[in-house]
Structures are given as structure tokens and as C-alpha cells.
């Protein structure tokens, strides 16, 4: 199909529209970068020319706001969630897909049903449970409930459908045990699926707010999102330093997204095709 | 292989949900609880703020979701036509939705201050005479939440629509072209109907997300303010349990309402999707 590419008024309008959306989409990020170099008053006033206060703001972010502590907490929690969570969920997904039985299908549909459960209905009784387990105000309280993810199980199961069962049978004939098949044959050949499941889990744990807000009380255990929201609660706010911290909370996510865009987006889409 | 997932699920998902059946029949006073039967549900009937909060959820749904989905459809349709720069544009439009809810809420809170950048810009362009109380006026505060939601989620929905459009065979459009259908007719008569399952999926995820809205009204418009104007059901429930009264029984009972509504929407979706086959 050949369409004549002429310059028309409507084409111009379309490009202006696209440009406007690009500006609106990117402006908050751009403004955040500028803000890291400004003094608090200039940030609020909406100055959009870079200033010279980045080193000062950086010092405040580190000394007044304990940025490294929050960053390391967030990193630790998200990393542990990814490592353990991908293992648990992919094993379960593999079990559901390759070792089918009626009982397993029933368990699977119960898991899928819980995808619809609103978070607010779960976290209140979960809080009581954590308090009776004496896990409140620990990072374990954030990690444990996030490990098993119905969505990741669903996503990995979709992916395992593509893994040929013949290979598994061949390996069995050669005397390989099931767990060996999983770790030595399935994992290496389906790296992309594991990576996108990992990114997805990292993003949702790194960005999670409500549950850490409920469970973490002491300053030195806070994650970035709850630390940021409590900074906004203070009487005087060092906006420039807050901009740096917001930036630091966004950067790992942006890097992950830009590096792994293909896997991540196709992973998201895998959930629609189902 | 499934055992670890089942153990985790039972401990941190199933058990809490079952235990909430007991929670909702009790009244919390500090550490002690007393059995009050359906008392929490009776109390909720007279809780005007809760129903208003729930009303805000529906208000956000009713206004913001249609705008966002239309915008996402238009963007997807345009990007589907664009040849050069499609990937870059898609990346840019998708970018907002990877930022954390708190991070973007904080950025928007600063941008939308009464003496902040947005008002300054609008005044310089002489679009407004005096600053708008984006965060202080009830109506504008609700608008601010909806603007923020649209900023973050439009690109996300757009990506689904793009893929949906690419799955539509080109031959259909060529045939329509031969029959003399113009671009607009093609969009409304071919693209939209064939995208129905994808649009439905977007609708349902958006509705269920808006039902659970909490971070934005808590951080961006500050604790559901001004004067509860942006209070949502989930935020109200959270505040009942953790900020105001520590009444977990009542909060759990309120959360059942959210569960029922979400389940209702999901059920409707299954009916609608089922009808297609």
C-alpha cells in the first residue's frame, strides 16, 4: 500500500499534537533534574534554568535525609524479593505447566482468583498476622508476602508453554532428575522470560508504598518511597535535596526499563494474550 | 515444585483473608477486642465520609478513564501510522508509568503548588488571571488527581492498543480502502470493533486500579485533602486502621465493600468477553 506523503495541514496538526505529548511526558523528569541544582525557594517558584546548588543539595540529601540508608534498604529488599521470588514462582509455574493434574489445576485457579483481591483488603489482616509473628518493623515483613506472586506464576506458565516437552523426555531417558532438568536445561534456555519476570518483580517491590508504610516504623529501616513521603510531611522541606532523592528512586527503574524494554513490554503483553 | 508457592500463599494470602472473617465481627479497643457480630456493617451504613470517598472513586473512574482511553487510542492510531521515530515515541510515552507512584506524586505536588510552576506558566501565557488552587480547592484538587493519573497511565494503555492494532490484518484496511472508506471510517468501523477485547482489558485494569487508588490522594493532594475532597475508599480504610482509630475490624469490614465491587466488575468483564466468542 502506497500512501502519498504530502505535507498537509492535518499532518502538521498531528505532529504538533505528538510534540505536545512528548513535552508533557518528559517535562516532570526534566524539571526534576533542574530541581536538583536549585535552592528550595527556586524549586517551588518553578525556575527552569539550572542553578549551582547541586553539591549542597547532594550533601543535604546524604547527611540530613540519610539517602544512602534508604537507598540500600530499598535495594536490599527489592533484590532479595527478585532472587527468591523468581525462584519460587518459576518453579511453581513449571510444576503447573509440565506436571499437570486436576488438583494442580484447582490450586492454579485459586491463585488466579487471588489476582483480583484488592490490596487494601489483604493488608489489614496481614498486618495483624505480622504483628503476631513479631515481624513488624522488619524487612522480612516486606519481603515475605511479596515472594509468591500469582501474576508472575501466570506469566511464567505462559512462557513455559513454549518449552518443548520432548527435550525433558530426552533428558529423563539420559537419567536426569527433574530438578536438574529445571535448573540446567530450562533456566538457561529461557533466560529472557526469567529476566522479564525479575524486572517486573523488582519494579513492583522497588515502587511499593502502602505495605511498607504500614509495617516500617523506624527511620533506619525505611525504604525510598516511604522516606520520600515522610520528607514531604516536614515543616521545612529541602526541595532540592528531595529532588535528588526522587531522582535516585527513579534512576534504577529508568535504567532497567530502557535496557530491558523489549522483554519488559512483551512480558506485560503476555498477560493480555492469555 | 509447587510446594513453596503454596506454603507462601497459604501463610500470607489465604490465612489473612480467612482470619479477616473473624476480624470483621469484632471491635478493637487498643489491644482488646469484643465480639459485635454485624455491628461493623451496621456502623458503615451511617458512615457518610466512607460513601463519599467511594463516590470519589467512581467520579475518577467515570471522568478520567474514558479520557485516558480515548487519548491512548488516538496516540496508538497515530504511532501505528508513523514510520520514523515510532520506537522512540513509544518509549517516551511509556516512560511515566515506570516511575513510582510516590515519586511522581511528589513531583506533581511541587508542580501544582499555588505559587508553583504550572500556575506561573499559565499566568505568563495569560490563560488565567489569578493562580488556581490546584491542591487547595476541592474541585481543582480532584482535577489534579485525574491529570496526574492520565499522565502516568496513558502510555501504558497505548502500548496495549498498539500491539492490538498490529494484530489486525492489513488486508482488511486495504479492502476498506478499495471500497472507498476514509481513515476516520476505518478507525471507527474496523479498528475500534476489532480492538474490543484489548479495550475491555484496559478498562478492567483501569477500573480495578482506580478502585484501589491510594498513593496519589495520600501524597499528591495530601491525605485525601482538601477537606476529604479527594479521599478514596482505600485511603479512608487505611486511615481508619492506621492513622485515626486503629479499628482493624471496622477497616476490614469496609474493605469487603471494595472487594465486592471489584469482584462485580471482574464478573461483568468475564460476561462481556464471553459474549464475543
PDB file of N, CA and C in Angstrom, chain A residues 82-150:
ATOM      1  N   UNK A  82      13.394 -10.314  44.333  1.00  0.00           N
ATOM      2  CA  UNK A  82      13.563 -10.834  42.979  1.00  0.00           C
ATOM      3  C   UNK A  82      14.209 -12.218  43.020  1.00  0.00           C
ATOM      4  N   UNK A  83      15.308 -12.358  43.749  1.00  0.00           N
ATOM      5  CA  UNK A  83      16.054 -13.626  43.735  1.00  0.00           C
ATOM      6  C   UNK A  83      15.184 -14.772  44.229  1.00  0.00           C
ATOM      7  N   UNK A  84      14.571 -14.578  45.402  1.00  0.00           N
ATOM      8  CA  UNK A  84      13.756 -15.657  45.954  1.00  0.00           C
ATOM      9  C   UNK A  84      12.432 -15.802  45.200  1.00  0.00           C
ATOM     10  N   UNK A  85      11.845 -14.669  44.851  1.00  0.00           N
ATOM     11  CA  UNK A  85      10.527 -14.689  44.226  1.00  0.00           C
ATOM     12  C   UNK A  85      10.542 -15.348  42.855  1.00  0.00           C
ATOM     13  N   UNK A  86      11.533 -15.007  42.036  1.00  0.00           N
ATOM     14  CA  UNK A  86      11.588 -15.610  40.702  1.00  0.00           C
ATOM     15  C   UNK A  86      11.753 -17.120  40.844  1.00  0.00           C
ATOM     16  N   UNK A  87      12.561 -17.554  41.796  1.00  0.00           N
ATOM     17  CA  UNK A  87      12.762 -18.987  42.021  1.00  0.00           C
ATOM     18  C   UNK A  87      11.434 -19.668  42.393  1.00  0.00           C
ATOM     19  N   UNK A  88      10.788 -19.138  43.422  1.00  0.00           N
ATOM     20  CA  UNK A  88       9.536 -19.750  43.898  1.00  0.00           C
ATOM     21  C   UNK A  88       8.478 -19.778  42.793  1.00  0.00           C
ATOM     22  N   UNK A  89       8.290 -18.621  42.126  1.00  0.00           N
ATOM     23  CA  UNK A  89       7.208 -18.538  41.150  1.00  0.00           C
ATOM     24  C   UNK A  89       7.491 -19.336  39.888  1.00  0.00           C
ATOM     25  N   UNK A  90       8.758 -19.344  39.443  1.00  0.00           N
ATOM     26  CA  UNK A  90       9.018 -20.076  38.210  1.00  0.00           C
ATOM     27  C   UNK A  90       8.943 -21.576  38.469  1.00  0.00           C
ATOM     28  N   UNK A  91       9.408 -22.023  39.630  1.00  0.00           N
ATOM     29  CA  UNK A  91       9.259 -23.444  39.976  1.00  0.00           C
ATOM     30  C   UNK A  91       7.778 -23.828  39.978  1.00  0.00           C
ATOM     31  N   UNK A  92       6.969 -22.999  40.619  1.00  0.00           N
ATOM     32  CA  UNK A  92       5.537 -23.299  40.678  1.00  0.00           C
ATOM     33  C   UNK A  92       4.937 -23.310  39.281  1.00  0.00           C
ATOM     34  N   UNK A  93       5.288 -22.295  38.477  1.00  0.00           N
ATOM     35  CA  UNK A  93       4.738 -22.223  37.122  1.00  0.00           C
ATOM     36  C   UNK A  93       5.133 -23.448  36.314  1.00  0.00           C
ATOM     37  N   UNK A  94       6.382 -23.867  36.469  1.00  0.00           N
ATOM     38  CA  UNK A  94       6.858 -25.042  35.746  1.00  0.00           C
ATOM     39  C   UNK A  94       6.090 -26.282  36.197  1.00  0.00           C
ATOM     40  N   UNK A  95       5.882 -26.391  37.484  1.00  0.00           N
ATOM     41  CA  UNK A  95       5.094 -27.502  38.010  1.00  0.00           C
ATOM     42  C   UNK A  95       3.689 -27.523  37.454  1.00  0.00           C
ATOM     43  N   UNK A  96       3.057 -26.340  37.423  1.00  0.00           N
ATOM     44  CA  UNK A  96       1.690 -26.266  36.909  1.00  0.00           C
ATOM     45  C   UNK A  96       1.633 -26.647  35.432  1.00  0.00           C
ATOM     46  N   UNK A  97       2.629 -26.197  34.675  1.00  0.00           N
ATOM     47  CA  UNK A  97       2.554 -26.377  33.226  1.00  0.00           C
ATOM     48  C   UNK A  97       2.986 -27.773  32.790  1.00  0.00           C
ATOM     49  N   UNK A  98       4.045 -28.295  33.404  1.00  0.00           N
ATOM     50  CA  UNK A  98       4.623 -29.535  32.870  1.00  0.00           C
ATOM     51  C   UNK A  98       4.246 -30.791  33.660  1.00  0.00           C
ATOM     52  N   UNK A  99       3.687 -30.627  34.821  1.00  0.00           N
ATOM     53  CA  UNK A  99       3.269 -31.802  35.596  1.00  0.00           C
ATOM     54  C   UNK A  99       1.805 -31.617  35.960  1.00  0.00           C
ATOM     55  N   UNK A 100       0.962 -31.666  34.948  1.00  0.00           N
ATOM     56  CA  UNK A 100      -0.440 -31.307  35.175  1.00  0.00           C
ATOM     57  C   UNK A 100      -1.202 -32.383  35.921  1.00  0.00           C
ATOM     58  N   UNK A 101      -2.137 -31.956  36.740  1.00  0.00           N
ATOM     59  CA  UNK A 101      -3.108 -32.852  37.339  1.00  0.00           C
ATOM     60  C   UNK A 101      -4.323 -32.008  37.701  1.00  0.00           C
ATOM     61  N   UNK A 102      -5.424 -32.679  37.961  1.00  0.00           N
ATOM     62  CA  UNK A 102      -6.637 -31.935  38.303  1.00  0.00           C
ATOM     63  C   UNK A 102      -6.450 -31.093  39.547  1.00  0.00           C
ATOM     64  N   UNK A 103      -5.803 -31.704  40.553  1.00  0.00           N
ATOM     65  CA  UNK A 103      -5.603 -30.990  41.808  1.00  0.00           C
ATOM     66  C   UNK A 103      -4.779 -29.731  41.563  1.00  0.00           C
ATOM     67  N   UNK A 104      -3.705 -29.857  40.743  1.00  0.00           N
ATOM     68  CA  UNK A 104      -2.852 -28.696  40.481  1.00  0.00           C
ATOM     69  C   UNK A 104      -3.620 -27.603  39.746  1.00  0.00           C
ATOM     70  N   UNK A 105      -4.476 -28.020  38.805  1.00  0.00           N
ATOM     71  CA  UNK A 105      -5.259 -27.008  38.084  1.00  0.00           C
ATOM     72  C   UNK A 105      -6.163 -26.249  39.048  1.00  0.00           C
ATOM     73  N   UNK A 106      -6.707 -26.965  40.048  1.00  0.00           N
ATOM     74  CA  UNK A 106      -7.578 -26.301  41.025  1.00  0.00           C
ATOM     75  C   UNK A 106      -6.786 -25.270  41.818  1.00  0.00           C
ATOM     76  N   UNK A 107      -5.592 -25.677  42.273  1.00  0.00           N
ATOM     77  CA  UNK A 107      -4.746 -24.741  43.020  1.00  0.00           C
ATOM     78  C   UNK A 107      -4.434 -23.533  42.148  1.00  0.00           C
ATOM     79  N   UNK A 108      -4.124 -23.799  40.880  1.00  0.00           N
ATOM     80  CA  UNK A 108      -3.793 -22.707  39.964  1.00  0.00           C
ATOM     81  C   UNK A 108      -4.958 -21.725  39.846  1.00  0.00           C
ATOM     82  N   UNK A 109      -6.188 -22.239  39.731  1.00  0.00           N
ATOM     83  CA  UNK A 109      -7.292 -21.290  39.574  1.00  0.00           C
ATOM     84  C   UNK A 109      -7.554 -20.517  40.866  1.00  0.00           C
ATOM     85  N   UNK A 110      -7.265 -21.123  42.018  1.00  0.00           N
ATOM     86  CA  UNK A 110      -7.364 -20.353  43.265  1.00  0.00           C
ATOM     87  C   UNK A 110      -6.343 -19.208  43.250  1.00  0.00           C
ATOM     88  N   UNK A 111      -5.119 -19.526  42.811  1.00  0.00           N
ATOM     89  CA  UNK A 111      -4.084 -18.479  42.694  1.00  0.00           C
ATOM     90  C   UNK A 111      -4.567 -17.345  41.795  1.00  0.00           C
ATOM     91  N   UNK A 112      -5.143 -17.720  40.650  1.00  0.00           N
ATOM     92  CA  UNK A 112      -5.555 -16.697  39.691  1.00  0.00           C
ATOM     93  C   UNK A 112      -6.686 -15.844  40.257  1.00  0.00           C
ATOM     94  N   UNK A 113      -7.565 -16.494  41.021  1.00  0.00           N
ATOM     95  CA  UNK A 113      -8.655 -15.769  41.647  1.00  0.00           C
ATOM     96  C   UNK A 113      -8.113 -14.665  42.563  1.00  0.00           C
ATOM     97  N   UNK A 114      -7.000 -14.979  43.245  1.00  0.00           N
ATOM     98  CA  UNK A 114      -6.482 -14.004  44.215  1.00  0.00           C
ATOM     99  C   UNK A 114      -5.848 -12.806  43.516  1.00  0.00           C
ATOM    100  N   UNK A 115      -5.661 -12.884  42.188  1.00  0.00           N
ATOM    101  CA  UNK A 115      -5.188 -11.707  41.447  1.00  0.00           C
ATOM    102  C   UNK A 115      -6.186 -10.567  41.559  1.00  0.00           C
ATOM    103  N   UNK A 116      -7.451 -10.926  41.752  1.00  0.00           N
ATOM    104  CA  UNK A 116      -8.485  -9.890  41.775  1.00  0.00           C
ATOM    105  C   UNK A 116      -8.637  -9.254  43.157  1.00  0.00           C
ATOM    106  N   UNK A 117      -8.009  -9.849  44.156  1.00  0.00           N
ATOM    107  CA  UNK A 117      -8.175  -9.346  45.518  1.00  0.00           C
ATOM    108  C   UNK A 117      -7.545  -7.953  45.664  1.00  0.00           C
ATOM    109  N   UNK A 118      -8.345  -6.951  46.025  1.00  0.00           N
ATOM    110  CA  UNK A 118      -7.772  -5.622  46.218  1.00  0.00           C
ATOM    111  C   UNK A 118      -6.752  -5.632  47.367  1.00  0.00           C
ATOM    112  N   UNK A 119      -5.662  -4.907  47.164  1.00  0.00           N
ATOM    113  CA  UNK A 119      -4.585  -4.912  48.145  1.00  0.00           C
ATOM    114  C   UNK A 119      -5.067  -4.486  49.532  1.00  0.00           C
ATOM    115  N   UNK A 120      -5.955  -3.487  49.561  1.00  0.00           N
ATOM    116  CA  UNK A 120      -6.364  -2.937  50.856  1.00  0.00           C
ATOM    117  C   UNK A 120      -7.070  -3.998  51.711  1.00  0.00           C
ATOM    118  N   UNK A 121      -7.767  -4.957  51.042  1.00  0.00           N
ATOM    119  CA  UNK A 121      -8.469  -5.995  51.802  1.00  0.00           C
ATOM    120  C   UNK A 121      -7.498  -7.006  52.388  1.00  0.00           C
ATOM    121  N   UNK A 122      -6.333  -7.151  51.748  1.00  0.00           N
ATOM    122  CA  UNK A 122      -5.366  -8.128  52.229  1.00  0.00           C
ATOM    123  C   UNK A 122      -4.474  -7.556  53.330  1.00  0.00           C
ATOM    124  N   UNK A 123      -4.064  -6.291  53.175  1.00  0.00           N
ATOM    125  CA  UNK A 123      -3.022  -5.776  54.061  1.00  0.00           C
ATOM    126  C   UNK A 123      -3.483  -5.619  55.514  1.00  0.00           C
ATOM    127  N   UNK A 124      -4.774  -5.416  55.728  1.00  0.00           N
ATOM    128  CA  UNK A 124      -5.212  -5.210  57.109  1.00  0.00           C
ATOM    129  C   UNK A 124      -5.093  -6.486  57.948  1.00  0.00           C
ATOM    130  N   UNK A 125      -5.680  -7.626  57.479  1.00  0.00           N
ATOM    131  CA  UNK A 125      -5.417  -8.859  58.249  1.00  0.00           C
ATOM    132  C   UNK A 125      -3.944  -9.290  58.196  1.00  0.00           C
ATOM    133  N   UNK A 126      -3.244  -8.964  57.111  1.00  0.00           N
ATOM    134  CA  UNK A 126      -1.822  -9.318  57.018  1.00  0.00           C
ATOM    135  C   UNK A 126      -1.016  -8.589  58.085  1.00  0.00           C
ATOM    136  N   UNK A 127      -1.411  -7.361  58.359  1.00  0.00           N
ATOM    137  CA  UNK A 127      -0.736  -6.587  59.399  1.00  0.00           C
ATOM    138  C   UNK A 127      -0.870  -7.276  60.753  1.00  0.00           C
ATOM    139  N   UNK A 128      -2.102  -7.760  61.039  1.00  0.00           N
ATOM    140  CA  UNK A 128      -2.338  -8.478  62.302  1.00  0.00           C
ATOM    141  C   UNK A 128      -1.448  -9.717  62.380  1.00  0.00           C
ATOM    142  N   UNK A 129      -1.357 -10.431  61.248  1.00  0.00           N
ATOM    143  CA  UNK A 129      -0.537 -11.644  61.213  1.00  0.00           C
ATOM    144  C   UNK A 129       0.925 -11.303  61.501  1.00  0.00           C
ATOM    145  N   UNK A 130       1.425 -10.263  60.847  1.00  0.00           N
ATOM    146  CA  UNK A 130       2.827  -9.886  61.037  1.00  0.00           C
ATOM    147  C   UNK A 130       3.075  -9.447  62.481  1.00  0.00           C
ATOM    148  N   UNK A 131       2.068  -8.807  63.060  1.00  0.00           N
ATOM    149  CA  UNK A 131       2.264  -8.362  64.434  1.00  0.00           C
ATOM    150  C   UNK A 131       2.293  -9.568  65.371  1.00  0.00           C
ATOM    151  N   UNK A 132       1.476 -10.611  65.089  1.00  0.00           N
ATOM    152  CA  UNK A 132       1.544 -11.777  65.984  1.00  0.00           C
ATOM    153  C   UNK A 132       2.800 -12.607  65.723  1.00  0.00           C
ATOM    154  N   UNK A 133       3.351 -12.516  64.524  1.00  0.00           N
ATOM    155  CA  UNK A 133       4.626 -13.197  64.247  1.00  0.00           C
ATOM    156  C   UNK A 133       5.818 -12.373  64.745  1.00  0.00           C
ATOM    157  N   UNK A 134       5.551 -11.211  65.308  1.00  0.00           N
ATOM    158  CA  UNK A 134       6.588 -10.270  65.751  1.00  0.00           C
ATOM    159  C   UNK A 134       7.535  -9.881  64.613  1.00  0.00           C
ATOM    160  N   UNK A 135       6.956  -9.693  63.440  1.00  0.00           N
ATOM    161  CA  UNK A 135       7.781  -9.315  62.285  1.00  0.00           C
ATOM    162  C   UNK A 135       7.587  -7.852  61.892  1.00  0.00           C
ATOM    163  N   UNK A 136       6.730  -7.136  62.626  1.00  0.00           N
ATOM    164  CA  UNK A 136       6.528  -5.730  62.275  1.00  0.00           C
ATOM    165  C   UNK A 136       7.843  -4.984  62.412  1.00  0.00           C
ATOM    166  N   UNK A 137       7.993  -3.972  61.557  1.00  0.00           N
ATOM    167  CA  UNK A 137       9.214  -3.179  61.561  1.00  0.00           C
ATOM    168  C   UNK A 137      10.467  -3.995  61.189  1.00  0.00           C
ATOM    169  N   UNK A 138      10.278  -5.044  60.390  1.00  0.00           N
ATOM    170  CA  UNK A 138      11.436  -5.753  59.837  1.00  0.00           C
ATOM    171  C   UNK A 138      11.300  -5.779  58.312  1.00  0.00           C
ATOM    172  N   UNK A 139      12.431  -5.949  57.652  1.00  0.00           N
ATOM    173  CA  UNK A 139      12.376  -6.047  56.196  1.00  0.00           C
ATOM    174  C   UNK A 139      11.742  -7.367  55.761  1.00  0.00           C
ATOM    175  N   UNK A 140      11.828  -8.377  56.631  1.00  0.00           N
ATOM    176  CA  UNK A 140      11.202  -9.662  56.299  1.00  0.00           C
ATOM    177  C   UNK A 140       9.703  -9.480  56.069  1.00  0.00           C
ATOM    178  N   UNK A 141       9.090  -8.583  56.833  1.00  0.00           N
ATOM    179  CA  UNK A 141       7.653  -8.351  56.689  1.00  0.00           C
ATOM    180  C   UNK A 141       7.320  -7.809  55.304  1.00  0.00           C
ATOM    181  N   UNK A 142       8.259  -7.105  54.694  1.00  0.00           N
ATOM    182  CA  UNK A 142       8.001  -6.581  53.348  1.00  0.00           C
ATOM    183  C   UNK A 142       8.287  -7.654  52.302  1.00  0.00           C
ATOM    184  N   UNK A 143       9.342  -8.439  52.539  1.00  0.00           N
ATOM    185  CA  UNK A 143       9.769  -9.404  51.524  1.00  0.00           C
ATOM    186  C   UNK A 143       8.838 -10.614  51.464  1.00  0.00           C
ATOM    187  N   UNK A 144       8.544 -11.217  52.614  1.00  0.00           N
ATOM    188  CA  UNK A 144       7.813 -12.492  52.633  1.00  0.00           C
ATOM    189  C   UNK A 144       6.498 -12.476  51.833  1.00  0.00           C
ATOM    190  N   UNK A 145       5.596 -11.503  52.078  1.00  0.00           N
ATOM    191  CA  UNK A 145       4.324 -11.570  51.348  1.00  0.00           C
ATOM    192  C   UNK A 145       4.481 -11.266  49.859  1.00  0.00           C
ATOM    193  N   UNK A 146       5.615 -10.668  49.456  1.00  0.00           N
ATOM    194  CA  UNK A 146       5.775 -10.302  48.044  1.00  0.00           C
ATOM    195  C   UNK A 146       6.371 -11.439  47.221  1.00  0.00           C
ATOM    196  N   UNK A 147       6.878 -12.481  47.884  1.00  0.00           N
ATOM    197  CA  UNK A 147       7.601 -13.528  47.145  1.00  0.00           C
ATOM    198  C   UNK A 147       6.689 -14.273  46.183  1.00  0.00           C
ATOM    199  N   UNK A 148       5.567 -14.773  46.720  1.00  0.00           N
ATOM    200  CA  UNK A 148       4.678 -15.540  45.864  1.00  0.00           C
ATOM    201  C   UNK A 148       3.772 -14.562  45.130  1.00  0.00           C
ATOM    202  N   UNK A 149       3.877 -14.550  43.796  1.00  0.00           N
ATOM    203  CA  UNK A 149       3.085 -13.609  43.021  1.00  0.00           C
ATOM    204  C   UNK A 149       2.250 -14.351  41.984  1.00  0.00           C
ATOM    205  N   UNK A 150       0.927 -14.377  42.138  1.00  0.00           N
ATOM    206  CA  UNK A 150       0.082 -15.068  41.163  1.00  0.00           C
ATOM    207  C   UNK A 150       0.341 -14.584  39.741  1.00  0.00           C
TER     208      UNK A 150
END
